[in-house]
């Protein structure tokens, strides 16, 4: 049966777009809603223009009350009956209360070769460490940040003249290949990791 996918974004949503554009034909999944914590996320505008349902749950009125924010997210999700969630540049940490409910049904893309460089500024950190290989990872989401079983990785060679900006752009291009490929497999029940070289 076709899987209904909720996609969470906070920004431009280029990964969300890559996922949506791939979910056609014999793909085992379809987008059912795009969710954002900020009304001006570019991804929300694009999703609306595609006729995809969108929901904004602003985190700010909740202050630091993450469980209350997540309860609002869950209530919004319920109306769209997703089978799974793809985090695509969603910039809010999720607590175990939320990740446990979606265990095995929620995936994320992170711009590093995990377990290296969890968190932010991954490209600058890879350069600073003198890494010759860098890339991105799709993994199942657990309560620990940027952790959880790895479902796929795409890697590239760091060029001598790469800056954090050029690396970010090169890795983003790889993300757009990796995430749709992993989602296709994941939605079909395949958990063995996929490795791509850029
Ligand atoms: C990507 O680099 C992704 O790996 C990270 O946030 C960025 C989102 O970019 N989690 P976009 O909104 O998909 O363009």
PDB file of C-alpha atoms and ligand atoms in Angstrom:
ATOM      1  CA  UNK A   1       0.000   0.000   0.000  1.00  0.00           C
ATOM      2  CA  UNK A   2       1.221   3.498  -0.811  1.00  0.00           C
ATOM      3  CA  UNK A   3       2.781   5.208   2.198  1.00  0.00           C
ATOM      4  CA  UNK A   4       1.573   8.675   3.179  1.00  0.00           C
ATOM      5  CA  UNK A   5       4.551  10.902   3.940  1.00  0.00           C
ATOM      6  CA  UNK A   6       4.585  14.063   6.070  1.00  0.00           C
ATOM      7  CA  UNK A   7       7.608  16.260   5.330  1.00  0.00           C
ATOM      8  CA  UNK A   8       8.889  18.705   7.978  1.00  0.00           C
ATOM      9  CA  UNK A   9      10.812  21.811   6.870  1.00  0.00           C
ATOM     10  CA  UNK A  10      12.053  25.053   8.393  1.00  0.00           C
ATOM     11  CA  UNK A  11      13.692  26.724   5.411  1.00  0.00           C
ATOM     12  CA  UNK A  12      13.991  26.698   1.645  1.00  0.00           C
ATOM     13  CA  UNK A  13      12.954  23.078   1.431  1.00  0.00           C
ATOM     14  CA  UNK A  14      15.132  22.005  -1.483  1.00  0.00           C
ATOM     15  CA  UNK A  15      15.295  18.469  -0.056  1.00  0.00           C
ATOM     16  CA  UNK A  16      11.522  18.430   0.415  1.00  0.00           C
ATOM     17  CA  UNK A  17      11.199  19.422  -3.219  1.00  0.00           C
ATOM     18  CA  UNK A  18      13.537  16.631  -4.335  1.00  0.00           C
ATOM     19  CA  UNK A  19      11.455  14.138  -2.335  1.00  0.00           C
ATOM     20  CA  UNK A  20       8.121  15.407  -3.671  1.00  0.00           C
ATOM     21  CA  UNK A  21       9.334  15.447  -7.267  1.00  0.00           C
ATOM     22  CA  UNK A  22      10.439  11.827  -6.942  1.00  0.00           C
ATOM     23  CA  UNK A  23       7.147  10.601  -5.463  1.00  0.00           C
ATOM     24  CA  UNK A  24       5.382   9.873  -8.734  1.00  0.00           C
ATOM     25  CA  UNK A  25       4.622   6.814 -10.835  1.00  0.00           C
ATOM     26  CA  UNK A  26       5.520   3.521  -9.180  1.00  0.00           C
ATOM     27  CA  UNK A  27       7.071   5.211  -6.115  1.00  0.00           C
ATOM     28  CA  UNK A  28       5.776   3.455  -2.970  1.00  0.00           C
ATOM     29  CA  UNK A  29       4.967   6.764  -1.241  1.00  0.00           C
ATOM     30  CA  UNK A  30       3.174  10.065  -1.751  1.00  0.00           C
ATOM     31  CA  UNK A  31       3.397  13.357   0.156  1.00  0.00           C
ATOM     32  CA  UNK A  32       0.326  13.999   2.316  1.00  0.00           C
ATOM     33  CA  UNK A  33       1.354  17.201   4.116  1.00  0.00           C
ATOM     34  CA  UNK A  34       4.275  19.603   4.463  1.00  0.00           C
ATOM     35  CA  UNK A  35       4.730  20.888   8.006  1.00  0.00           C
ATOM     36  CA  UNK A  36       6.790  23.875   9.082  1.00  0.00           C
ATOM     37  CA  UNK A  37       7.519  25.642  12.355  1.00  0.00           C
ATOM     38  CA  UNK A  38       7.786  28.939  10.523  1.00  0.00           C
ATOM     39  CA  UNK A  39       5.231  30.579   8.239  1.00  0.00           C
ATOM     40  CA  UNK A  40       7.813  32.118   5.917  1.00  0.00           C
ATOM     41  CA  UNK A  41       9.627  28.864   5.083  1.00  0.00           C
ATOM     42  CA  UNK A  42      10.136  28.903   1.319  1.00  0.00           C
ATOM     43  CA  UNK A  43       9.266  25.216   1.255  1.00  0.00           C
ATOM     44  CA  UNK A  44       5.718  25.954   2.426  1.00  0.00           C
ATOM     45  CA  UNK A  45       5.110  28.368  -0.445  1.00  0.00           C
ATOM     46  CA  UNK A  46       6.344  25.846  -3.002  1.00  0.00           C
ATOM     47  CA  UNK A  47       4.320  22.965  -1.507  1.00  0.00           C
ATOM     48  CA  UNK A  48       1.142  25.084  -1.565  1.00  0.00           C
ATOM     49  CA  UNK A  49       1.749  25.914  -5.213  1.00  0.00           C
ATOM     50  CA  UNK A  50       1.925  22.147  -5.911  1.00  0.00           C
ATOM     51  CA  UNK A  51      -1.460  21.644  -4.267  1.00  0.00           C
ATOM     52  CA  UNK A  52       0.056  19.765  -1.306  1.00  0.00           C
ATOM     53  CA  UNK A  53      -1.579  20.324   2.098  1.00  0.00           C
ATOM     54  CA  UNK A  54       0.554  22.520   4.371  1.00  0.00           C
ATOM     55  CA  UNK A  55       0.514  23.178   8.092  1.00  0.00           C
ATOM     56  CA  UNK A  56       2.428  25.792  10.077  1.00  0.00           C
ATOM     57  CA  UNK A  57       2.900  25.180  13.796  1.00  0.00           C
ATOM     58  CA  UNK A  58       4.874  28.149  15.097  1.00  0.00           C
ATOM     59  CA  UNK A  59       7.151  27.010  17.927  1.00  0.00           C
ATOM     60  CA  UNK A  60       7.564  30.488  19.425  1.00  0.00           C
ATOM     61  CA  UNK A  61       4.310  30.764  21.414  1.00  0.00           C
ATOM     62  CA  UNK A  62       5.325  27.551  23.211  1.00  0.00           C
ATOM     63  CA  UNK A  63       8.511  29.119  24.581  1.00  0.00           C
ATOM     64  CA  UNK A  64      10.722  26.282  25.746  1.00  0.00           C
ATOM     65  CA  UNK A  65       7.825  23.868  26.211  1.00  0.00           C
ATOM     66  CA  UNK A  66       8.844  21.309  23.614  1.00  0.00           C
ATOM     67  CA  UNK A  67       6.249  18.665  24.623  1.00  0.00           C
ATOM     68  CA  UNK A  68       3.448  21.239  24.173  1.00  0.00           C
ATOM     69  CA  UNK A  69       4.822  22.196  20.742  1.00  0.00           C
ATOM     70  CA  UNK A  70       5.023  18.529  19.808  1.00  0.00           C
ATOM     71  CA  UNK A  71       1.456  17.933  20.989  1.00  0.00           C
ATOM     72  CA  UNK A  72       0.356  20.679  18.590  1.00  0.00           C
ATOM     73  CA  UNK A  73       2.410  19.058  15.819  1.00  0.00           C
ATOM     74  CA  UNK A  74       0.797  15.691  16.538  1.00  0.00           C
ATOM     75  CA  UNK A  75      -2.714  17.182  16.471  1.00  0.00           C
ATOM     76  CA  UNK A  76      -1.980  18.809  13.111  1.00  0.00           C
ATOM     77  CA  UNK A  77      -0.506  15.584  11.742  1.00  0.00           C
ATOM     78  CA  UNK A  78      -3.489  13.514  12.822  1.00  0.00           C
ATOM     79  CA  UNK A  79      -5.709  15.259  10.284  1.00  0.00           C
ATOM     80  CA  UNK A  80      -3.473  14.015   7.455  1.00  0.00           C
ATOM     81  CA  UNK A  81      -2.925  10.422   8.665  1.00  0.00           C
ATOM     82  CA  UNK A  82       0.754  10.085   7.696  1.00  0.00           C
ATOM     83  CA  UNK A  83       2.395   6.659   7.791  1.00  0.00           C
ATOM     84  CA  UNK A  84       5.834   8.207   8.130  1.00  0.00           C
ATOM     85  CA  UNK A  85       7.733  11.484   8.530  1.00  0.00           C
ATOM     86  CA  UNK A  86      10.699  12.862   6.588  1.00  0.00           C
ATOM     87  CA  UNK A  87      12.597  15.645   8.341  1.00  0.00           C
ATOM     88  CA  UNK A  88      14.078  17.874   5.631  1.00  0.00           C
ATOM     89  CA  UNK A  89      15.907  20.779   7.224  1.00  0.00           C
ATOM     90  CA  UNK A  90      13.548  20.911  10.210  1.00  0.00           C
ATOM     91  CA  UNK A  91      15.445  23.007  12.736  1.00  0.00           C
ATOM     92  CA  UNK A  92      13.712  22.031  15.990  1.00  0.00           C
ATOM     93  CA  UNK A  93      15.011  19.301  18.262  1.00  0.00           C
ATOM     94  CA  UNK A  94      12.367  16.648  18.916  1.00  0.00           C
ATOM     95  CA  UNK A  95      12.031  14.995  22.321  1.00  0.00           C
ATOM     96  CA  UNK A  96      11.777  11.290  23.018  1.00  0.00           C
ATOM     97  CA  UNK A  97       8.056  11.781  23.595  1.00  0.00           C
ATOM     98  CA  UNK A  98       7.677  12.481  19.880  1.00  0.00           C
ATOM     99  CA  UNK A  99      10.455  10.349  18.417  1.00  0.00           C
ATOM    100  CA  UNK A 100       9.301   7.250  20.324  1.00  0.00           C
ATOM    101  CA  UNK A 101       5.826   7.488  18.774  1.00  0.00           C
ATOM    102  CA  UNK A 102       7.410   7.607  15.305  1.00  0.00           C
ATOM    103  CA  UNK A 103      10.240   5.143  15.961  1.00  0.00           C
ATOM    104  CA  UNK A 104      11.069   3.280  12.751  1.00  0.00           C
ATOM    105  CA  UNK A 105       8.793   5.608  10.787  1.00  0.00           C
ATOM    106  CA  UNK A 106      10.735   8.895  10.844  1.00  0.00           C
ATOM    107  CA  UNK A 107      13.893   9.691   8.877  1.00  0.00           C
ATOM    108  CA  UNK A 108      16.213  12.710   8.577  1.00  0.00           C
ATOM    109  CA  UNK A 109      18.951  14.021   6.312  1.00  0.00           C
ATOM    110  CA  UNK A 110      22.082  15.455   7.889  1.00  0.00           C
ATOM    111  CA  UNK A 111      24.933  17.193   6.019  1.00  0.00           C
ATOM    112  CA  UNK A 112      27.854  15.101   7.273  1.00  0.00           C
ATOM    113  CA  UNK A 113      29.106  11.553   7.173  1.00  0.00           C
ATOM    114  CA  UNK A 114      27.624  10.530  10.513  1.00  0.00           C
ATOM    115  CA  UNK A 115      28.687   9.732  13.167  1.00  0.00           C
ATOM    116  CA  UNK A 116      31.002  12.664  12.393  1.00  0.00           C
ATOM    117  CA  UNK A 117      29.767  16.197  13.016  1.00  0.00           C
ATOM    118  CA  UNK A 118      26.361  15.932  14.622  1.00  0.00           C
ATOM    119  CA  UNK A 119      24.702  19.319  15.057  1.00  0.00           C
ATOM    120  CA  UNK A 120      25.502  22.511  13.165  1.00  0.00           C
ATOM    121  CA  UNK A 121      28.366  23.938  11.034  1.00  0.00           C
ATOM    122  CA  UNK A 122      29.235  20.525   9.645  1.00  0.00           C
ATOM    123  CA  UNK A 123      31.059  21.780   6.541  1.00  0.00           C
ATOM    124  CA  UNK A 124      33.355  24.151   8.430  1.00  0.00           C
ATOM    125  CA  UNK A 125      34.092  21.402  10.945  1.00  0.00           C
ATOM    126  CA  UNK A 126      34.991  18.898   8.215  1.00  0.00           C
ATOM    127  CA  UNK A 127      37.357  21.449   6.626  1.00  0.00           C
ATOM    128  CA  UNK A 128      38.901  22.345   9.951  1.00  0.00           C
ATOM    129  CA  UNK A 129      39.579  18.673  10.649  1.00  0.00           C
ATOM    130  CA  UNK A 130      41.297  18.350   7.260  1.00  0.00           C
ATOM    131  CA  UNK A 131      38.888  15.654   6.106  1.00  0.00           C
ATOM    132  CA  UNK A 132      39.408  14.460   2.555  1.00  0.00           C
ATOM    133  CA  UNK A 133      35.939  12.886   2.387  1.00  0.00           C
ATOM    134  CA  UNK A 134      32.706  14.615   3.339  1.00  0.00           C
ATOM    135  CA  UNK A 135      29.040  14.129   2.515  1.00  0.00           C
ATOM    136  CA  UNK A 136      25.587  13.526   3.912  1.00  0.00           C
ATOM    137  CA  UNK A 137      23.626  10.852   5.726  1.00  0.00           C
ATOM    138  CA  UNK A 138      20.012   9.738   5.902  1.00  0.00           C
ATOM    139  CA  UNK A 139      19.179   8.043   9.185  1.00  0.00           C
ATOM    140  CA  UNK A 140      16.259   6.952  11.312  1.00  0.00           C
ATOM    141  CA  UNK A 141      15.372   9.519  13.951  1.00  0.00           C
ATOM    142  CA  UNK A 142      15.751   8.674  17.618  1.00  0.00           C
ATOM    143  CA  UNK A 143      15.717  10.898  20.693  1.00  0.00           C
ATOM    144  CA  UNK A 144      19.472  11.545  20.372  1.00  0.00           C
ATOM    145  CA  UNK A 145      20.327  14.345  17.918  1.00  0.00           C
ATOM    146  CA  UNK A 146      21.525  13.202  14.465  1.00  0.00           C
ATOM    147  CA  UNK A 147      21.778   9.631  15.685  1.00  0.00           C
ATOM    148  CA  UNK A 148      19.850   6.484  14.852  1.00  0.00           C
ATOM    149  CA  UNK A 149      20.414   3.705  12.324  1.00  0.00           C
ATOM    150  CA  UNK A 150      22.043   4.866   9.089  1.00  0.00           C
ATOM    151  CA  UNK A 151      19.971   4.226   5.959  1.00  0.00           C
ATOM    152  CA  UNK A 152      22.277   5.820   3.405  1.00  0.00           C
ATOM    153  CA  UNK A 153      25.334   7.954   2.866  1.00  0.00           C
ATOM    154  CA  UNK A 154      26.651   9.944  -0.097  1.00  0.00           C
ATOM    155  CA  UNK A 155      30.257  11.074  -0.084  1.00  0.00           C
ATOM    156  CA  UNK A 156      32.495  13.350  -2.120  1.00  0.00           C
ATOM    157  CA  UNK A 157      36.162  14.271  -2.154  1.00  0.00           C
ATOM    158  CA  UNK A 158      36.963  17.588  -0.515  1.00  0.00           C
ATOM    159  CA  UNK A 159      38.794  19.806  -3.036  1.00  0.00           C
ATOM    160  CA  UNK A 160      41.865  21.761  -1.895  1.00  0.00           C
ATOM    161  CA  UNK A 161      40.101  25.061  -2.621  1.00  0.00           C
ATOM    162  CA  UNK A 162      36.755  24.116  -1.028  1.00  0.00           C
ATOM    163  CA  UNK A 163      35.296  26.589   1.454  1.00  0.00           C
ATOM    164  CA  UNK A 164      32.438  25.885   3.848  1.00  0.00           C
ATOM    165  CA  UNK A 165      30.143  27.544   1.279  1.00  0.00           C
ATOM    166  CA  UNK A 166      31.300  25.546  -1.751  1.00  0.00           C
ATOM    167  CA  UNK A 167      31.208  22.340   0.277  1.00  0.00           C
ATOM    168  CA  UNK A 168      27.686  23.109   1.476  1.00  0.00           C
ATOM    169  CA  UNK A 169      26.538  23.587  -2.125  1.00  0.00           C
ATOM    170  CA  UNK A 170      28.277  20.426  -3.339  1.00  0.00           C
ATOM    171  CA  UNK A 171      26.869  18.356  -0.471  1.00  0.00           C
ATOM    172  CA  UNK A 172      23.368  19.771  -1.006  1.00  0.00           C
ATOM    173  CA  UNK A 173      23.448  18.501  -4.593  1.00  0.00           C
ATOM    174  CA  UNK A 174      24.329  15.070  -3.218  1.00  0.00           C
ATOM    175  CA  UNK A 175      21.527  15.335  -0.643  1.00  0.00           C
ATOM    176  CA  UNK A 176      19.056  15.757  -3.501  1.00  0.00           C
ATOM    177  CA  UNK A 177      20.227  12.422  -4.933  1.00  0.00           C
ATOM    178  CA  UNK A 178      20.550  10.514  -1.680  1.00  0.00           C
ATOM    179  CA  UNK A 179      17.334  11.439   0.128  1.00  0.00           C
ATOM    180  CA  UNK A 180      14.884  10.460  -2.653  1.00  0.00           C
ATOM    181  CA  UNK A 181      16.806   7.230  -3.276  1.00  0.00           C
ATOM    182  CA  UNK A 182      16.682   6.291   0.405  1.00  0.00           C
ATOM    183  CA  UNK A 183      13.022   7.241   0.795  1.00  0.00           C
ATOM    184  CA  UNK A 184      12.086   4.988  -2.125  1.00  0.00           C
ATOM    185  CA  UNK A 185      13.835   2.072  -0.458  1.00  0.00           C
ATOM    186  CA  UNK A 186      12.589   2.877   3.046  1.00  0.00           C
ATOM    187  CA  UNK A 187       8.969   3.161   1.911  1.00  0.00           C
ATOM    188  CA  UNK A 188       9.368  -0.236   0.239  1.00  0.00           C
ATOM    189  CA  UNK A 189      10.608  -1.717   3.527  1.00  0.00           C
ATOM    190  CA  UNK A 190      14.339  -1.810   2.688  1.00  0.00           C
ATOM    191  CA  UNK A 191      16.553  -0.879   5.660  1.00  0.00           C
ATOM    192  CA  UNK A 192      19.977  -1.951   4.332  1.00  0.00           C
ATOM    193  CA  UNK A 193      22.095   1.209   3.936  1.00  0.00           C
ATOM    194  CA  UNK A 194      22.675   2.701   0.480  1.00  0.00           C
ATOM    195  CA  UNK A 195      26.079   4.206  -0.351  1.00  0.00           C
ATOM    196  CA  UNK A 196      26.565   6.732  -3.157  1.00  0.00           C
ATOM    197  CA  UNK A 197      29.758   8.435  -4.293  1.00  0.00           C
ATOM    198  CA  UNK A 198      29.576  11.929  -5.739  1.00  0.00           C
TER     199      UNK A 198
HETATM  200  C1  LIG B   1      20.224  20.508   4.429  1.00  0.00           C
HETATM  201  O1  LIG B   1      21.598  20.714   4.329  1.00  0.00           O
HETATM  202  C2  LIG B   1      19.942  19.355   5.360  1.00  0.00           C
HETATM  203  O2  LIG B   1      20.903  18.363   5.315  1.00  0.00           O
HETATM  204  C3  LIG B   1      19.952  20.030   6.697  1.00  0.00           C
HETATM  205  O3  LIG B   1      19.342  21.284   6.483  1.00  0.00           O
HETATM  206  C4  LIG B   1      19.514  21.676   5.123  1.00  0.00           C
HETATM  207  C5  LIG B   1      18.143  21.942   4.564  1.00  0.00           C
HETATM  208  O4  LIG B   1      18.197  22.467   3.268  1.00  0.00           O
HETATM  209  N1  LIG B   1      19.313  19.196   7.694  1.00  0.00           N
HETATM  210  P1  LIG B   1      16.842  22.535   2.411  1.00  0.00           P
HETATM  211  O5  LIG B   1      15.837  23.347   3.212  1.00  0.00           O
HETATM  212  O6  LIG B   1      16.387  21.149   2.141  1.00  0.00           O
HETATM  213  O7  LIG B   1      17.249  23.275   1.153  1.00  0.00           O
END
